[in-house]
Amino acid sequence: MSEIFKINDVDYEFDFKLSNPDKQEIKFTKTAIKSMSIRDDLFDPFDTGSITISNPYDLIEDKYMIRGDGRDEFYIMFKPKDPPADSKNGDKYERTFIIINDANNVNPQVRSENLKTFTLIDKNAIPFSDTIPYGKSYSGKVGDILKTIFKDVL
């Protein structure tokens, strides 16, 4: 079930979820999200960003094991509650990101004010950062080589 929040006086439904292959999952409410930045670069086909979450008393670490192996996923979805009639998909933004870094902002006097920041990259970008299999060589036209590499890696 999505929650509702306002951005520029428009009601949005949203869903924020942290998960891993071990079937652990945490959903976050709107009050838990302290800041979020998503970068959509014209010259980069994959979104990147960061999200800062309230982490009182290190709750995330107590309930969830961040693996740190590139398989922790952070799902973000938001869409207008009442989309314009002329929009095709309701102006919905939906992405699954991979956590590439996490940082703790700890308040030693008031542990209930701890924050956790995740650095995110679009899940679809991960196969492109893999290396070409060692010892493999390719010959032919550049376009054919790239197709072969994508078939091998993806």
Coordinates of C-alpha atoms in Angstrom, one line a residue, residues 42-137:
L42 CA 21.3 13.6 -20.5
F43 CA 24.7 11.9 -21.3
D44 CA 24.3 9.0 -19.0
P45 CA 21.4 6.5 -19.7
F46 CA 21.3 5.3 -16.1
D47 CA 19.9 7.3 -13.1
T48 CA 22.0 7.7 -10.0
G49 CA 21.3 9.3 -6.7
S50 CA 21.3 9.2 -2.9
I51 CA 18.7 8.9 -0.2
T52 CA 19.0 9.7 3.5
I53 CA 16.9 7.8 5.9
S54 CA 16.2 8.3 9.6
N55 CA 17.9 5.4 11.4
P56 CA 17.1 5.8 15.1
Y57 CA 19.1 3.5 17.4
D58 CA 20.6 1.8 14.3
L59 CA 17.3 0.2 13.5
I60 CA 18.3 -0.7 9.9
E61 CA 21.3 -2.6 11.1
D62 CA 19.2 -4.4 13.7
K63 CA 16.5 -5.5 11.3
Y64 CA 18.4 -5.9 8.1
M65 CA 21.8 -7.1 6.9
I66 CA 23.4 -4.8 4.3
R67 CA 25.4 -7.3 2.3
G68 CA 27.7 -4.8 0.6
D69 CA 28.2 -7.1 -2.4
G70 CA 26.1 -5.0 -4.9
R71 CA 23.0 -7.1 -4.5
D72 CA 21.2 -4.8 -2.0
E73 CA 18.4 -3.1 -3.9
F74 CA 16.5 0.1 -3.1
Y75 CA 13.1 0.4 -4.9
I76 CA 11.7 3.9 -5.4
M77 CA 8.3 4.6 -6.9
F78 CA 6.3 7.8 -6.9
K79 CA 3.4 9.0 -9.1
P80 CA 0.7 11.7 -8.9
K81 CA -2.3 10.6 -7.0
D82 CA -4.5 12.2 -9.7
P83 CA -2.5 12.1 -12.9
P84 CA -3.3 14.5 -15.7
A85 CA -5.7 13.2 -18.3
D86 CA -3.1 13.6 -21.1
S87 CA -0.3 11.6 -19.4
K88 CA 0.4 8.1 -20.9
N89 CA 1.6 6.3 -17.7
G90 CA 0.5 8.8 -15.1
D91 CA 3.9 10.4 -14.9
K92 CA 5.0 7.5 -12.8
Y93 CA 8.7 7.2 -11.7
E94 CA 9.7 3.7 -10.8
R95 CA 13.3 2.4 -10.5
T96 CA 15.2 -0.3 -8.7
F97 CA 18.6 0.9 -7.6
I98 CA 21.7 -0.9 -6.4
I99 CA 23.3 0.4 -3.2
I100 CA 27.0 1.1 -4.0
N101 CA 27.8 2.9 -0.7
D102 CA 26.3 3.6 2.6
A103 CA 27.3 6.2 5.3
N104 CA 26.2 6.7 8.8
N105 CA 25.6 10.1 10.4
V106 CA 25.6 9.4 14.1
N107 CA 24.6 11.7 16.9
P108 CA 26.4 10.3 20.0
Q109 CA 24.2 12.3 22.4
V110 CA 20.8 11.5 20.8
R111 CA 20.9 8.2 19.1
S112 CA 17.3 8.6 18.0
E113 CA 18.5 11.2 15.5
N114 CA 20.9 8.9 13.6
L115 CA 20.8 9.0 9.8
K116 CA 21.9 6.6 7.1
T117 CA 22.7 7.7 3.5
F118 CA 22.7 5.3 0.6
T119 CA 24.4 6.1 -2.7
L120 CA 22.4 4.5 -5.5
I121 CA 22.9 3.5 -9.2
D122 CA 20.3 2.2 -11.5
K123 CA 20.2 -1.6 -11.4
N124 CA 20.3 -1.8 -15.2
A125 CA 23.8 -0.2 -15.2
I126 CA 25.4 -3.1 -13.3
P127 CA 26.0 -5.5 -16.2
F128 CA 27.8 -2.7 -18.1
S129 CA 30.4 -2.4 -15.3
D130 CA 31.3 -6.0 -15.5
T131 CA 34.6 -6.9 -17.2
I132 CA 34.9 -8.8 -20.4
P133 CA 35.8 -12.4 -19.6
Y134 CA 39.6 -12.8 -19.2
G135 CA 41.5 -14.2 -22.1
K136 CA 38.7 -13.8 -24.6
S137 CA 39.4 -12.0 -27.9

